[in-house]
Tab-separated table of C-alpha atoms in Angstrom:
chain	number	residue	atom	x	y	z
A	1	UNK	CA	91.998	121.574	-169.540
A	2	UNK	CA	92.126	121.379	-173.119
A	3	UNK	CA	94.618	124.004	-174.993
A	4	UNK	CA	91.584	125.292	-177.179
A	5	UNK	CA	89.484	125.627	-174.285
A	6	UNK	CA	92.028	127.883	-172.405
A	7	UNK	CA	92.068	129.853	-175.299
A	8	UNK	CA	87.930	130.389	-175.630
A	9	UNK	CA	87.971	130.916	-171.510
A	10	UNK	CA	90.796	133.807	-172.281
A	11	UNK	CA	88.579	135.406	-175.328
A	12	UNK	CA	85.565	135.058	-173.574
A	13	UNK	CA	87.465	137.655	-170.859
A	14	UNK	CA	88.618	140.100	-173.309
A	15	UNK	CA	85.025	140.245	-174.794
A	16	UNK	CA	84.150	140.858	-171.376
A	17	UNK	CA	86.611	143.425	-170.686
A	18	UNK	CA	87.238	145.400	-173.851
A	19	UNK	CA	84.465	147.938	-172.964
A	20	UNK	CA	86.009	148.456	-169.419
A	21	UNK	CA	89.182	149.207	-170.827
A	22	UNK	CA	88.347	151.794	-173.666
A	23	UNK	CA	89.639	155.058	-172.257
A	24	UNK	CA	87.823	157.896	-173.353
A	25	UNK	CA	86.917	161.363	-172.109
A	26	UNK	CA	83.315	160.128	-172.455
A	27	UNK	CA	81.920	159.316	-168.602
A	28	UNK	CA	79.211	156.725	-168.127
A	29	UNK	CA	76.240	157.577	-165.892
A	30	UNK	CA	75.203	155.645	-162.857
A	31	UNK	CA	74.826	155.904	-159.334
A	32	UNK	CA	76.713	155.765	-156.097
A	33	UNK	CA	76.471	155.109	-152.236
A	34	UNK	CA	78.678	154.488	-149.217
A	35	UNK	CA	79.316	152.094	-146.391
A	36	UNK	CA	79.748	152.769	-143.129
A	37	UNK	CA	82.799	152.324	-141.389
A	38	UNK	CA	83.990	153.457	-137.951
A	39	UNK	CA	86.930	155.051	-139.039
A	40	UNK	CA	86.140	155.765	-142.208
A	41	UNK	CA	88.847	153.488	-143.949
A	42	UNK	CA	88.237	150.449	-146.502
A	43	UNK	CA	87.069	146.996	-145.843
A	44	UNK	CA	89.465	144.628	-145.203
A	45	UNK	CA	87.715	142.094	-145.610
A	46	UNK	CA	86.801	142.597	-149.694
A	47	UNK	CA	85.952	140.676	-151.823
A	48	UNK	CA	89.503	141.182	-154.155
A	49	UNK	CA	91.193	139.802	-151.315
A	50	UNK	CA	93.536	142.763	-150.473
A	51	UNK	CA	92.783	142.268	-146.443
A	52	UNK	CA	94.844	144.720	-144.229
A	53	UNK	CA	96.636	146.004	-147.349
A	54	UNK	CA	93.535	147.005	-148.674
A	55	UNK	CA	92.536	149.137	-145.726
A	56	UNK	CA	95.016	152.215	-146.791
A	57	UNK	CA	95.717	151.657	-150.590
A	58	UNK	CA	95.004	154.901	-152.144
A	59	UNK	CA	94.914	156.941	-149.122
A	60	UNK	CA	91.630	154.890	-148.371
A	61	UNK	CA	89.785	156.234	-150.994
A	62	UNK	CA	88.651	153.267	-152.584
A	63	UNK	CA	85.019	151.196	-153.707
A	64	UNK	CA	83.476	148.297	-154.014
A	65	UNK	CA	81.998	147.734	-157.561
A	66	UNK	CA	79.295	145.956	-159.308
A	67	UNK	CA	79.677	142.445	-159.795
A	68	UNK	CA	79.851	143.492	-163.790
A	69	UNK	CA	83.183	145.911	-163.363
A	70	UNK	CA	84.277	143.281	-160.841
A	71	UNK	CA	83.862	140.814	-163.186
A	72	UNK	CA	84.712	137.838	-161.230
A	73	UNK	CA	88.274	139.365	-159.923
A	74	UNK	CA	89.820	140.270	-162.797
A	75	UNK	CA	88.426	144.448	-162.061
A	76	UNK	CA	90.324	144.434	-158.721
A	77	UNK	CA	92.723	147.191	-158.805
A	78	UNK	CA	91.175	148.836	-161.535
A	79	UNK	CA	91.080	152.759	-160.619
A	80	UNK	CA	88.459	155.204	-161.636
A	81	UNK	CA	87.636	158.805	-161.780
A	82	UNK	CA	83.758	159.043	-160.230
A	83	UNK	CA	81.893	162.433	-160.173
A	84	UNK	CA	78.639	162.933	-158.443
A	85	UNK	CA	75.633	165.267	-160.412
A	86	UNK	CA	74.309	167.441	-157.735
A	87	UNK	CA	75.867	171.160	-158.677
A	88	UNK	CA	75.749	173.029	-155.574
A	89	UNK	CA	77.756	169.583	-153.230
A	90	UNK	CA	79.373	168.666	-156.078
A	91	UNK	CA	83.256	169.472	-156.965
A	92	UNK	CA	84.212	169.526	-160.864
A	93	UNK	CA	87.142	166.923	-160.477
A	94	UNK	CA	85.135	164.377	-158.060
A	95	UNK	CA	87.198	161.204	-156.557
A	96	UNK	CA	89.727	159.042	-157.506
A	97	UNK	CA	88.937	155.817	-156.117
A	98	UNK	CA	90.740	151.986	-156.451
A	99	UNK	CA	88.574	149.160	-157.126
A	100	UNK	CA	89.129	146.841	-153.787
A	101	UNK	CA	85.550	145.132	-153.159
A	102	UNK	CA	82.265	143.912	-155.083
A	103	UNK	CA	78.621	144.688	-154.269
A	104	UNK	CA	75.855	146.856	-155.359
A	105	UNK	CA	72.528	147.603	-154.994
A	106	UNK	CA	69.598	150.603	-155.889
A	107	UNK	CA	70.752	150.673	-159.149
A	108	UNK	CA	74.735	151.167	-157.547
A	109	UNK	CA	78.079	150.616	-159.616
A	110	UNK	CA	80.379	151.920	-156.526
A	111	UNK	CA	79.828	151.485	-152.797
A	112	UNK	CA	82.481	153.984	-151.937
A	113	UNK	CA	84.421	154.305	-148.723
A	114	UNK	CA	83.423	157.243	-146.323
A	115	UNK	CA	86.260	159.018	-147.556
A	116	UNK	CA	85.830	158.680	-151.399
A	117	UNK	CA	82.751	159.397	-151.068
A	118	UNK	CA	83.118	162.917	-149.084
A	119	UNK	CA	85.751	163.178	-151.664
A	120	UNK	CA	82.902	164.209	-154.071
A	121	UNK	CA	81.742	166.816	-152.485
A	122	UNK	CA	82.805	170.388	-152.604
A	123	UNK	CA	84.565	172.087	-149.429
A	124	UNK	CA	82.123	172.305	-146.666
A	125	UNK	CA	79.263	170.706	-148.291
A	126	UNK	CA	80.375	166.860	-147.138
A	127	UNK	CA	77.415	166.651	-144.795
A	128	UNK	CA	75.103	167.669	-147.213
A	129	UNK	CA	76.565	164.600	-149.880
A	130	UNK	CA	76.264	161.857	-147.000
A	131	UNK	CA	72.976	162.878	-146.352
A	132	UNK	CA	71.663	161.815	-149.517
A	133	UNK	CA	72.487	158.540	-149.189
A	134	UNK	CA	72.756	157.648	-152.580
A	135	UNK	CA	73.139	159.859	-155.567
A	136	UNK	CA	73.707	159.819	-159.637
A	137	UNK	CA	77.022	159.768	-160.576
A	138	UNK	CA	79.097	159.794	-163.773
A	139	UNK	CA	82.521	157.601	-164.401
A	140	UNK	CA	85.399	156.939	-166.569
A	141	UNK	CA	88.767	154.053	-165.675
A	142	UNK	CA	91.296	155.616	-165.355
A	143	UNK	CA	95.305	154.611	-165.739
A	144	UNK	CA	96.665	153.486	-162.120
A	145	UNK	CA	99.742	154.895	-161.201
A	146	UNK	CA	101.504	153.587	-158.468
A	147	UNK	CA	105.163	156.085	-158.050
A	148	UNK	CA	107.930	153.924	-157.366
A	149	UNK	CA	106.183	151.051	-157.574
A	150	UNK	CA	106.313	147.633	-159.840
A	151	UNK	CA	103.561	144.857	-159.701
A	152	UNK	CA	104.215	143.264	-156.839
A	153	UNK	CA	102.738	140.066	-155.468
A	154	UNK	CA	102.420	138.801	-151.960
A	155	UNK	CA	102.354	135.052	-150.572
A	156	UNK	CA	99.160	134.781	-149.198
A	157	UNK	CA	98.918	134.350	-145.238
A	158	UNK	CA	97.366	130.710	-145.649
A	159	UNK	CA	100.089	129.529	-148.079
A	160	UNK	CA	102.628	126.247	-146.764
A	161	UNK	CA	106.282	126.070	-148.158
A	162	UNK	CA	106.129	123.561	-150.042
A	163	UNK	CA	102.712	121.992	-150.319
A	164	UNK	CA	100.354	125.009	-151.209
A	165	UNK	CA	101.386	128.450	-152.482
A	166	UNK	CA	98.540	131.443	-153.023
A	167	UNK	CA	99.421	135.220	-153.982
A	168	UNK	CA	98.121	138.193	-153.977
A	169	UNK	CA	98.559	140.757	-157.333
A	170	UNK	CA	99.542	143.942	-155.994
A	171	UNK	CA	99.611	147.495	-157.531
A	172	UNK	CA	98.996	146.594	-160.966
A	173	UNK	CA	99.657	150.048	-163.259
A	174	UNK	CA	98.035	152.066	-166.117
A	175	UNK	CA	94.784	150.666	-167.746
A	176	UNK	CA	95.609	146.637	-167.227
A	177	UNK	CA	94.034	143.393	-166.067
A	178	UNK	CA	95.577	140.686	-164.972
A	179	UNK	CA	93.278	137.855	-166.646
A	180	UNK	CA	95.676	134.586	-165.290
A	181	UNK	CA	98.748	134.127	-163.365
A	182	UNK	CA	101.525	130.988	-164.673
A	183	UNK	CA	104.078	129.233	-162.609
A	184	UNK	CA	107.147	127.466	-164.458
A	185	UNK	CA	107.580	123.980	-163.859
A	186	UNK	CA	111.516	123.094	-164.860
A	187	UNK	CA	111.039	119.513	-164.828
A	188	UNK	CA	108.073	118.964	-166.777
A	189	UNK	CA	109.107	122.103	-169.029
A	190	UNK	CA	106.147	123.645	-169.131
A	191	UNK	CA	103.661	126.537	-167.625
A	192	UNK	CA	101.179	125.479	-164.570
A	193	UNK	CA	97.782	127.702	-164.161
A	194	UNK	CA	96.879	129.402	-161.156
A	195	UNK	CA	93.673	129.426	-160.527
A	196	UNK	CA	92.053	132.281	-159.031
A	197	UNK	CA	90.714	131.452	-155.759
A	198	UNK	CA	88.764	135.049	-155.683
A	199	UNK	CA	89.726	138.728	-156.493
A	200	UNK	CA	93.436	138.954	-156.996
A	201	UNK	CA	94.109	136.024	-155.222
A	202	UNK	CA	95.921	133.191	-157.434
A	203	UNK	CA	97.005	129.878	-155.473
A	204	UNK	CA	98.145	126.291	-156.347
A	205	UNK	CA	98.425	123.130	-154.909
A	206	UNK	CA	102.370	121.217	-154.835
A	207	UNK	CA	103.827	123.876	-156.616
A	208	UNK	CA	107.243	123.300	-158.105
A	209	UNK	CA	110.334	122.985	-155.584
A	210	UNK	CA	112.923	125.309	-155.818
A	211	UNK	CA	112.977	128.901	-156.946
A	212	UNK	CA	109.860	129.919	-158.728
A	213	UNK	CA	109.331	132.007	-161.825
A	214	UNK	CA	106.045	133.607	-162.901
A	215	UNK	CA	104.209	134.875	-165.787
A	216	UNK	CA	100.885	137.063	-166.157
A	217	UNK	CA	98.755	137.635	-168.426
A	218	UNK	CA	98.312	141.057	-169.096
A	219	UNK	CA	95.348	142.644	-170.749
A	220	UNK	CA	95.305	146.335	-171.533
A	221	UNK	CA	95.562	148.885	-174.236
A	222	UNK	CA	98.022	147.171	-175.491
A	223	UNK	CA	96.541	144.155	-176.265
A	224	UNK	CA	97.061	140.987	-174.383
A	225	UNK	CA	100.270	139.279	-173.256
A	226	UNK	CA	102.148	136.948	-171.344
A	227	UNK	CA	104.774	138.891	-169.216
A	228	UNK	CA	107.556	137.053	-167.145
A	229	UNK	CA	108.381	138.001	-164.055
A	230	UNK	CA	112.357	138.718	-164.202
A	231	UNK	CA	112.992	138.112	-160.282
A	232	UNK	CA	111.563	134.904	-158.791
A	233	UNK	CA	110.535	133.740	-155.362
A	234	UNK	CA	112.558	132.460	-153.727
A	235	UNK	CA	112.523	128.286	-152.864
A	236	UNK	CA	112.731	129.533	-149.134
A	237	UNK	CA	109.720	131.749	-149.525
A	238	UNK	CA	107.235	132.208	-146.757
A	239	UNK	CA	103.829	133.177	-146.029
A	240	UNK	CA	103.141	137.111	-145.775
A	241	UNK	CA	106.621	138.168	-147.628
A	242	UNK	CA	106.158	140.119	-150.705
A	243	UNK	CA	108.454	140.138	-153.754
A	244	UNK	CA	108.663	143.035	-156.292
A	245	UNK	CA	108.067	141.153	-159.502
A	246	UNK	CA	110.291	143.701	-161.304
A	247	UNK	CA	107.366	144.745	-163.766
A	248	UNK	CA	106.320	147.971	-164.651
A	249	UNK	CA	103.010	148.079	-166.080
A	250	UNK	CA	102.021	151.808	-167.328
């Protein structure tokens, strides 16, 4: 692809985004419902990818979003603070959820977990929320904050050392989006695109032999930016292991 046309894809996604990121103490109204789950826990099977991983993330207080805050991947991970707008069920402070899934529907921007969802709901009244079904809500994003953590990213369970490598973007801090994902190739000198398979899944075909660096590009309040990865996978790397990319993103 074309330099130029790179760069209109990339400004086309901030355009996109720039409302999403604006933090505020202004909430935006809309509604909210939940799925059901045996065990109350997330849906590992997401559209973001997270699998497994996804399941517990956030205590399992997490939602699936509308297709326009999921906004073709690039919203997974994104955290936000949702209250619902029925006084006598509802607490002041509401949930914190993680953004781990896409779907809506009657007018929805979160299908919350079980758990998120009773989340909203002040002490003792929990059977009284889920009995509504669905109900108005009011949001904000807020920053992510992951303690002791760094972005990390995982090789995907379907990647093959050396002929096909996919990862995973995990824990990705404060108010940012990861809008593309870079790996170097030394003998070519130059930056390959990942291309994002679905969610915060990234994966390429014959990537480079050897150790492999990576760059992301970060979207957030402070602008947008390439960021290297200072510690590399290794050329030995293997399906399922995860590598802390050293990056702090607050």
């Amino acid at each position: 692809m074309k330099q130029s046309h790179v760069l209109l894809l990339l400004l086309v996604q901030v355009i996109v985004l720039l409302p999403l990121l604006c933090l505020s103490d202004d909430f935006v109204n809309s509604r909210a419902t939940y799925y059901g789950s045996p065990d109350c826990k997330a849906n590992p099977r997401g559209h973001c990818g997270y699998g497994e991983f996804g399941r517990d993330i956030n205590n399992g207080e997490v939602s699936g979003v509308s297709w326009r805050l999921w906004n073709n991947g690039t919203g997974c991970g994104a955290c936000y603070q949702v209250r619902c707008k029925i006084p006598p069920h509802c607490s002041e402070e509401g949930v914190y959820v993680l953004a781990t899934d896409s779907g809506e529907g009657d007018g929805t921007d979160f299908i919350l977990s079980p758990k998120a969802y009773g989340r909203m709901a002040r002490p003792g009244t929990e059977n009284q929320l889920y009995s509504f079904g669905v109900v108005d809500v009011e949001y904000q994003r807020i920053p992510c904050r992951y303690a002791g953590y760094n972005l990390v990213y995982k090789v995907h369970e379907k990647s093959y050392n050396p002929h096909y490598l996919a990862i995973l973007v995990l824990y990705v801090g404060g108010v940012n989006d990861i809008l593309a994902v870079e790996v170097w190739q030394e003998d070519c000198k130059e930056w390959r695109r990942m291309r994002r398979v679905f969610g915060a899944v990234h994966d390429l075909q014959n990537p480079p032999r050897g150790t492999l660096t990576l760059r992301f590009l970060v979207y957030g309040s402070a602008g947008i930016n390439w960021i290297q990865s200072p510690n590399a996978i290794p050329a030995d790397w293997t399906a399922g292991a995860t590598y802390d990319s050293n990056i702090l993103l607050t």
